[in-house]
DNA sequence: TGCATAAGTCCGAGTATCGGACTAATAATG
DNA sequence: CATTATTAGTCCGATACTCGGACTTATGCA
């Protein structure tokens, strides 16, 4: 099995679990929205950066942020430095999504750790972090 | 950064590279088609299994296989054991996709190996394989 | 000032996706 | 065996997603 698929399957497992958890709490957002939401930085993110990070067109991003905003998860605010730029930030309601996801992620990571062993799980995280440095479009590498 | 995102970013990097390579050779298939194609077994796969593996509805799978078949990448044949079942198999033209992807995957894996070191890269593959055992819906775990 | 570029949005067309309902074939039950 | 339940797969119709093209506004550059 190629390395891409080996990465994909555990990833999707976690993603599905998180989405299901959100859904049971009344947050029924599609995957595409979650993938954008996930990349919003603490200080807010520019629309263009989010589009690059999520690898979708700017038009699609506009549509997704419209909906996230209408549902109260994010807010658009102007950048103080550049009047063209809109910064997307997470609202209190959006923080709920993170709060709900956290325990699910933690639980799954615990399952994986018990399956691999502590040392190996830590190493997995370490190796993946190294890989992300050279594969994330936002890391400009 | 959570483990899901750490898995996702390298995965998508490889996926994008493969899709781009296929496109330059005239195979312009969407991601959803590739994700299905990737799960077709050597002896053929049942429609239902493919839908489960790709986590899409049976209706969507029918549509995708229709298109893959129309483009000559796969073939539907009846199962000798169960007249309800249709086995999806890869045609010669479909094998081209695999042949084109192979060197791209190999090259990226080589890049990653040089970034991580041989032993660590092997370890990464080993750990991910263990994880797939408990996260692939087809593995019935 | 004038021109090129960048950020973001609106519109319209094409497509994807799914729920519901359906057919055909097998499995289970009495 | 006859009857019912379940499974595999498909068709149809409605909804929503996604993107190319064109546009507005703002910044960078000569």
CSV table of C-alpha atoms (C1' of nucleotides) in Angstrom, one decimal:
chain,number,residue,atom,x,y,z
A,1,UNK,CA,0.0,0.0,0.0
A,2,UNK,CA,1.4,3.4,-1.0
A,3,UNK,CA,2.4,5.9,1.6
A,4,UNK,CA,-0.3,8.3,0.4
A,5,UNK,CA,-3.1,5.8,1.2
A,6,UNK,CA,-1.4,4.9,4.5
A,7,UNK,CA,-1.6,8.6,5.5
A,8,UNK,CA,-5.1,9.0,4.2
A,9,UNK,CA,-6.9,6.3,6.0
A,10,UNK,CA,-6.0,7.2,9.6
A,11,UNK,CA,-6.6,10.8,8.7
A,12,UNK,CA,-10.1,10.2,7.4
A,13,UNK,CA,-10.9,8.0,10.4
A,14,UNK,CA,-10.2,10.9,12.8
A,15,UNK,CA,-11.9,13.4,10.5
A,16,UNK,CA,-15.1,11.3,10.3
A,17,UNK,CA,-15.1,10.8,14.1
A,18,UNK,CA,-14.8,14.6,14.7
A,19,UNK,CA,-17.5,15.4,12.1
A,20,UNK,CA,-19.9,12.8,13.7
A,21,UNK,CA,-19.3,14.3,17.1
A,22,UNK,CA,-20.1,17.8,15.9
A,23,UNK,CA,-23.2,16.6,14.2
A,24,UNK,CA,-24.6,14.9,17.4
A,25,UNK,CA,-24.2,18.3,19.0
A,26,UNK,CA,-26.2,20.1,16.3
A,27,UNK,CA,-23.3,21.4,14.3
A,28,UNK,CA,-24.0,19.9,10.9
A,29,UNK,CA,-21.2,21.3,8.7
A,30,UNK,CA,-19.9,19.7,5.6
A,31,UNK,CA,-16.3,18.5,5.3
A,32,UNK,CA,-15.3,21.4,3.1
A,33,UNK,CA,-16.3,23.9,5.7
A,34,UNK,CA,-14.4,22.0,8.4
A,35,UNK,CA,-11.3,21.9,6.3
A,36,UNK,CA,-11.3,25.6,5.9
A,37,UNK,CA,-12.2,26.3,9.6
A,38,UNK,CA,-9.3,24.1,10.7
A,39,UNK,CA,-6.8,26.4,9.0
A,40,UNK,CA,-8.0,29.6,10.6
A,41,UNK,CA,-5.1,31.1,12.6
A,42,UNK,CA,-5.3,32.6,16.1
A,43,UNK,CA,-4.9,36.1,14.8
A,44,UNK,CA,-7.2,35.6,12.0
A,45,UNK,CA,-6.5,34.5,8.5
A,46,UNK,CA,-6.7,36.2,5.1
A,47,UNK,CA,-9.2,34.9,2.6
A,48,UNK,CA,-6.5,34.2,0.1
A,49,UNK,CA,-4.3,32.3,2.6
A,50,UNK,CA,-7.3,30.1,3.5
A,51,UNK,CA,-7.9,29.3,-0.1
A,52,UNK,CA,-4.3,28.3,-0.6
A,53,UNK,CA,-4.2,26.3,2.6
A,54,UNK,CA,-7.4,24.4,1.7
A,55,UNK,CA,-6.5,24.2,-2.0
A,56,UNK,CA,-9.7,25.6,-3.3
A,57,UNK,CA,-10.5,28.6,-5.5
A,58,UNK,CA,-11.1,32.0,-4.0
A,59,UNK,CA,-14.7,31.9,-5.2
A,60,UNK,CA,-15.4,28.7,-3.4
A,61,UNK,CA,-13.8,30.0,-0.2
A,62,UNK,CA,-15.9,33.1,-0.4
A,63,UNK,CA,-19.0,30.9,-0.5
A,64,UNK,CA,-17.8,28.7,2.4
A,65,UNK,CA,-16.9,31.7,4.6
A,66,UNK,CA,-20.2,33.3,3.8
A,67,UNK,CA,-21.9,30.2,5.3
A,68,UNK,CA,-19.6,29.8,8.2
A,69,UNK,CA,-20.3,33.5,9.0
A,70,UNK,CA,-24.0,33.1,8.6
A,71,UNK,CA,-24.0,30.3,11.0
A,72,UNK,CA,-22.0,32.4,13.5
A,73,UNK,CA,-18.8,30.3,13.5
A,74,UNK,CA,-16.5,33.0,12.1
A,75,UNK,CA,-16.4,36.7,11.6
A,76,UNK,CA,-14.9,38.9,8.8
A,77,UNK,CA,-13.0,41.9,9.9
A,78,UNK,CA,-10.9,44.4,8.0
A,79,UNK,CA,-7.2,44.3,8.2
A,80,UNK,CA,-5.7,47.5,9.8
A,81,UNK,CA,-2.8,47.3,7.4
A,82,UNK,CA,-4.4,46.7,4.1
A,83,UNK,CA,-7.9,47.8,3.2
A,84,UNK,CA,-8.3,45.1,0.6
A,85,UNK,CA,-7.7,42.3,3.1
A,86,UNK,CA,-10.4,40.7,5.2
A,87,UNK,CA,-9.3,38.8,8.2
A,88,UNK,CA,-11.4,35.7,9.2
A,89,UNK,CA,-11.5,35.1,12.9
A,90,UNK,CA,-13.3,32.4,15.0
A,91,UNK,CA,-16.2,33.6,17.1
A,92,UNK,CA,-17.2,32.2,20.5
A,93,UNK,CA,-19.6,29.9,18.8
A,94,UNK,CA,-16.8,28.8,16.6
A,95,UNK,CA,-14.7,28.0,19.7
A,96,UNK,CA,-17.4,25.5,20.6
A,97,UNK,CA,-16.5,23.5,17.6
A,98,UNK,CA,-12.9,23.3,18.8
A,99,UNK,CA,-14.0,22.5,22.3
A,100,UNK,CA,-16.2,19.6,21.1
A,101,UNK,CA,-13.5,18.3,18.8
A,102,UNK,CA,-10.7,18.3,21.3
A,103,UNK,CA,-11.8,15.3,23.4
A,104,UNK,CA,-12.5,13.2,20.3
A,105,UNK,CA,-9.1,13.9,19.0
A,106,UNK,CA,-7.6,13.2,22.3
A,107,UNK,CA,-9.5,9.9,22.7
A,108,UNK,CA,-8.5,8.7,19.2
A,109,UNK,CA,-4.9,9.6,19.8
A,110,UNK,CA,-5.0,7.7,23.0
A,111,UNK,CA,-6.3,4.6,21.2
A,112,UNK,CA,-3.6,4.9,18.6
A,113,UNK,CA,-1.0,5.4,21.3
A,114,UNK,CA,-2.1,2.2,23.1
A,115,UNK,CA,-2.0,0.4,19.8
A,116,UNK,CA,1.5,1.6,18.9
A,117,UNK,CA,3.1,2.1,22.3
A,118,UNK,CA,4.0,5.4,23.8
A,119,UNK,CA,7.4,5.8,22.4
A,120,UNK,CA,6.3,4.9,18.9
A,121,UNK,CA,3.3,7.2,19.0
A,122,UNK,CA,5.5,10.1,20.0
A,123,UNK,CA,7.9,9.2,17.2
A,124,UNK,CA,5.0,9.1,14.7
A,125,UNK,CA,4.0,12.6,15.6
A,126,UNK,CA,7.6,13.8,15.4
A,127,UNK,CA,8.1,12.3,11.9
A,128,UNK,CA,4.8,13.7,10.6
A,129,UNK,CA,5.7,17.1,11.9
A,130,UNK,CA,8.9,16.9,9.9
A,131,UNK,CA,7.0,15.9,6.8
A,132,UNK,CA,4.5,18.7,7.2
A,133,UNK,CA,7.3,21.2,7.0
A,134,UNK,CA,8.0,20.3,3.5
A,135,UNK,CA,4.4,19.5,2.3
A,136,UNK,CA,2.1,22.3,3.6
A,137,UNK,CA,1.5,24.9,1.0
A,138,UNK,CA,1.3,27.6,3.6
A,139,UNK,CA,4.7,26.7,5.0
A,140,UNK,CA,6.1,28.2,1.7
A,141,UNK,CA,8.5,25.2,1.4
B,1,UNK,CA,-1.1,20.8,15.4
B,2,UNK,CA,-3.4,17.8,15.8
B,3,UNK,CA,-2.5,14.4,14.4
B,4,UNK,CA,-5.3,14.5,11.9
B,5,UNK,CA,-3.9,17.6,10.2
B,6,UNK,CA,-0.4,16.2,10.4
B,7,UNK,CA,-1.6,13.1,8.5
B,8,UNK,CA,-3.6,15.2,6.0
B,9,UNK,CA,-1.0,17.6,4.8
B,10,UNK,CA,1.6,15.1,3.5
B,11,UNK,CA,-1.2,12.9,2.1
B,12,UNK,CA,-2.7,15.7,0.1
B,13,UNK,CA,0.7,16.7,-1.1
B,14,UNK,CA,1.3,13.3,-2.6
B,15,UNK,CA,-2.3,13.2,-4.0
B,16,UNK,CA,-1.9,16.5,-5.7
B,17,UNK,CA,1.3,15.6,-7.2
B,18,UNK,CA,-0.1,12.4,-8.6
B,19,UNK,CA,-3.2,14.1,-10.0
B,20,UNK,CA,-1.1,16.8,-11.7
B,21,UNK,CA,1.1,14.1,-13.3
B,22,UNK,CA,-1.9,12.3,-14.6
B,23,UNK,CA,-3.3,15.5,-16.0
B,24,UNK,CA,-0.2,16.3,-17.9
B,25,UNK,CA,-0.6,13.0,-19.6
B,26,UNK,CA,-4.2,13.7,-20.6
B,27,UNK,CA,-5.9,11.9,-17.8
B,28,UNK,CA,-8.0,14.6,-16.3
B,29,UNK,CA,-10.0,12.8,-13.6
B,30,UNK,CA,-11.4,14.4,-10.5
B,31,UNK,CA,-10.2,13.6,-7.1
B,32,UNK,CA,-13.4,11.6,-6.2
B,33,UNK,CA,-12.8,9.3,-9.1
B,34,UNK,CA,-9.1,8.8,-8.2
B,35,UNK,CA,-10.1,7.9,-4.6
B,36,UNK,CA,-12.4,5.2,-5.8
B,37,UNK,CA,-10.0,3.9,-8.4
B,38,UNK,CA,-7.3,3.6,-5.8
B,39,UNK,CA,-9.3,1.1,-3.8
B,40,UNK,CA,-10.0,-1.3,-6.6
B,41,UNK,CA,-8.5,-4.7,-5.8
B,42,UNK,CA,-6.5,-6.9,-8.1
B,43,UNK,CA,-9.3,-9.5,-8.4
B,44,UNK,CA,-11.9,-6.8,-8.8
B,45,UNK,CA,-14.0,-5.1,-6.2
B,46,UNK,CA,-17.7,-5.1,-5.5
B,47,UNK,CA,-19.6,-1.8,-5.9
B,48,UNK,CA,-20.7,-1.9,-2.3
B,49,UNK,CA,-17.1,-2.4,-1.0
B,50,UNK,CA,-15.9,0.5,-3.0
B,51,UNK,CA,-18.6,2.7,-1.6
B,52,UNK,CA,-17.7,1.7,1.9
B,53,UNK,CA,-14.0,2.1,1.3
B,54,UNK,CA,-14.4,5.5,-0.3
B,55,UNK,CA,-17.1,6.5,2.3
B,56,UNK,CA,-19.5,7.7,-0.3
B,57,UNK,CA,-23.1,6.6,-1.0
B,58,UNK,CA,-23.9,3.8,-3.4
B,59,UNK,CA,-25.6,6.2,-5.8
B,60,UNK,CA,-22.5,8.4,-6.0
B,61,UNK,CA,-20.3,5.3,-6.6
B,62,UNK,CA,-22.6,4.2,-9.4
B,63,UNK,CA,-22.2,7.5,-11.0
B,64,UNK,CA,-18.4,7.6,-10.6
B,65,UNK,CA,-17.9,4.0,-11.9
B,66,UNK,CA,-20.2,4.9,-14.8
B,67,UNK,CA,-17.8,7.6,-15.8
B,68,UNK,CA,-14.6,5.6,-15.1
B,69,UNK,CA,-16.1,2.9,-17.3
B,70,UNK,CA,-17.1,5.3,-20.1
B,71,UNK,CA,-13.5,6.6,-20.1
B,72,UNK,CA,-12.2,3.1,-20.4
B,73,UNK,CA,-10.4,2.9,-17.0
B,74,UNK,CA,-12.5,0.2,-15.5
B,75,UNK,CA,-14.9,-2.6,-16.5
B,76,UNK,CA,-17.9,-4.0,-14.8
B,77,UNK,CA,-18.3,-7.8,-14.9
B,78,UNK,CA,-20.7,-10.1,-13.2
B,79,UNK,CA,-19.6,-12.2,-10.3
B,80,UNK,CA,-19.6,-15.9,-10.9
B,81,UNK,CA,-20.8,-16.5,-7.3
B,82,UNK,CA,-23.5,-14.0,-6.9
B,83,UNK,CA,-25.7,-12.7,-9.7
B,84,UNK,CA,-26.4,-9.5,-7.8
B,85,UNK,CA,-22.8,-8.6,-7.6
B,86,UNK,CA,-20.9,-6.6,-10.2
B,87,UNK,CA,-17.1,-6.7,-10.0
B,88,UNK,CA,-15.2,-3.7,-11.0
B,89,UNK,CA,-11.8,-4.4,-12.5
B,90,UNK,CA,-9.1,-2.2,-14.0
B,91,UNK,CA,-8.6,-2.3,-17.7
B,92,UNK,CA,-5.3,-1.9,-19.6
B,93,UNK,CA,-6.0,1.8,-20.0
B,94,UNK,CA,-6.6,1.9,-16.3
B,95,UNK,CA,-3.2,0.3,-15.7
B,96,UNK,CA,-1.7,3.3,-17.4
B,97,UNK,CA,-2.9,5.5,-14.5
B,98,UNK,CA,-1.0,3.2,-12.1
B,99,UNK,CA,2.1,3.2,-14.3
B,100,UNK,CA,2.1,6.9,-14.4
B,101,UNK,CA,1.5,7.4,-10.7
B,102,UNK,CA,4.2,4.9,-9.6
B,103,UNK,CA,7.3,7.0,-10.4
B,104,UNK,CA,5.7,10.1,-8.8
B,105,UNK,CA,5.0,8.2,-5.6
B,106,UNK,CA,8.4,6.8,-5.6
B,107,UNK,CA,10.1,10.1,-6.2
B,108,UNK,CA,8.1,11.8,-3.3
B,109,UNK,CA,8.8,8.9,-1.0
B,110,UNK,CA,12.5,9.3,-1.9
B,111,UNK,CA,12.3,13.0,-1.0
B,112,UNK,CA,10.7,12.2,2.3
B,113,UNK,CA,13.2,9.5,3.0
B,114,UNK,CA,16.1,11.8,2.5
B,115,UNK,CA,14.4,14.4,4.7
B,116,UNK,CA,13.8,11.9,7.5
B,117,UNK,CA,16.6,9.4,7.1
B,118,UNK,CA,16.2,5.8,5.9
B,119,UNK,CA,15.5,4.2,9.3
B,120,UNK,CA,13.0,6.8,10.2
B,121,UNK,CA,11.2,6.6,6.9
B,122,UNK,CA,10.9,2.8,7.2
B,123,UNK,CA,9.6,3.3,10.7
B,124,UNK,CA,7.0,5.8,9.6
B,125,UNK,CA,5.7,3.3,7.1
B,126,UNK,CA,5.6,0.6,9.7
B,127,UNK,CA,3.7,2.8,12.2
B,128,UNK,CA,1.2,3.9,9.6
B,129,UNK,CA,0.6,0.4,8.5
B,130,UNK,CA,-0.3,-0.5,12.0
B,131,UNK,CA,-2.7,2.4,12.2
B,132,UNK,CA,-4.4,1.5,9.0
B,133,UNK,CA,-5.3,-1.9,10.5
B,134,UNK,CA,-7.5,-0.1,12.9
B,135,UNK,CA,-8.8,2.7,10.8
B,136,UNK,CA,-9.7,1.3,7.4
B,137,UNK,CA,-13.4,0.6,7.1
B,138,UNK,CA,-12.7,-2.2,4.8
B,139,UNK,CA,-10.4,-3.9,7.3
B,140,UNK,CA,-13.5,-4.6,9.3
B,141,UNK,CA,-11.8,-3.4,12.4
C,1,DT,C1',-0.1,60.5,-12.3
C,2,DG,C1',-0.8,56.1,-14.8
C,3,DC,C1',-0.4,51.2,-15.1
C,4,DA,C1',0.1,46.6,-13.4
C,5,DT,C1',-1.0,43.6,-9.7
C,6,DA,C1',-3.5,41.7,-5.7
C,7,DA,C1',-7.7,40.8,-2.6
C,8,DG,C1',-12.1,39.7,-2.6
C,9,DT,C1',-16.9,39.2,-4.4
C,10,DC,C1',-20.9,38.4,-7.7
C,11,DC,C1',-23.0,35.8,-11.3
C,12,DG,C1',-24.1,31.8,-14.1
C,13,DA,C1',-23.2,27.2,-15.8
C,14,DG,C1',-22.0,22.6,-15.1
C,15,DT,C1',-21.5,19.0,-12.1
C,16,DA,C1',-21.5,16.2,-7.8
C,17,DT,C1',-24.0,14.1,-4.2
C,18,DC,C1',-27.5,12.2,-1.9
C,19,DG,C1',-32.4,10.6,-0.3
C,20,DG,C1',-36.0,8.0,-1.9
C,21,DA,C1',-37.9,4.5,-4.5
C,22,DC,C1',-37.2,0.6,-7.3
C,23,DT,C1',-35.6,-4.2,-9.5
C,24,DA,C1',-33.4,-8.4,-9.1
C,25,DA,C1',-31.1,-12.0,-6.5
C,26,DT,C1',-29.9,-14.4,-2.3
C,27,DA,C1',-30.5,-15.7,2.6
C,28,DA,C1',-33.4,-16.9,6.4
C,29,DT,C1',-37.5,-18.8,8.4
C,30,DG,C1',-41.3,-21.7,9.3
D,1,DC,C1',-40.7,-25.3,-0.4
D,2,DA,C1',-43.1,-21.0,-0.1
D,3,DT,C1',-42.7,-16.7,2.1
D,4,DT,C1',-40.4,-13.0,4.0
D,5,DA,C1',-36.3,-10.3,4.9
D,6,DT,C1',-32.0,-8.7,3.4
D,7,DT,C1',-28.5,-7.4,0.1
D,8,DA,C1',-26.5,-5.4,-4.4
D,9,DG,C1',-27.0,-2.2,-7.5
D,10,DT,C1',-29.4,1.4,-10.3
D,11,DC,C1',-32.6,5.3,-11.8
D,12,DC,C1',-34.6,9.8,-10.8
D,13,DG,C1',-35.1,14.3,-9.0
D,14,DA,C1',-33.8,18.1,-5.9
D,15,DT,C1',-30.2,20.4,-3.7
D,16,DA,C1',-25.8,22.1,-3.1
D,17,DC,C1',-21.1,22.5,-4.4
D,18,DT,C1',-17.4,24.4,-7.4
D,19,DC,C1',-15.2,27.0,-10.6
D,20,DG,C1',-14.3,30.2,-14.8
D,21,DG,C1',-15.1,34.8,-16.1
D,22,DA,C1',-15.8,39.4,-15.2
D,23,DC,C1',-15.9,43.0,-11.9
D,24,DT,C1',-14.7,46.4,-7.9
D,25,DT,C1',-11.6,48.3,-4.8
D,26,DA,C1',-7.0,49.0,-3.0
D,27,DT,C1',-2.0,48.7,-3.1
D,28,DG,C1',2.7,48.7,-5.5
D,29,DC,C1',5.5,50.5,-9.0
D,30,DA,C1',7.6,53.4,-12.6
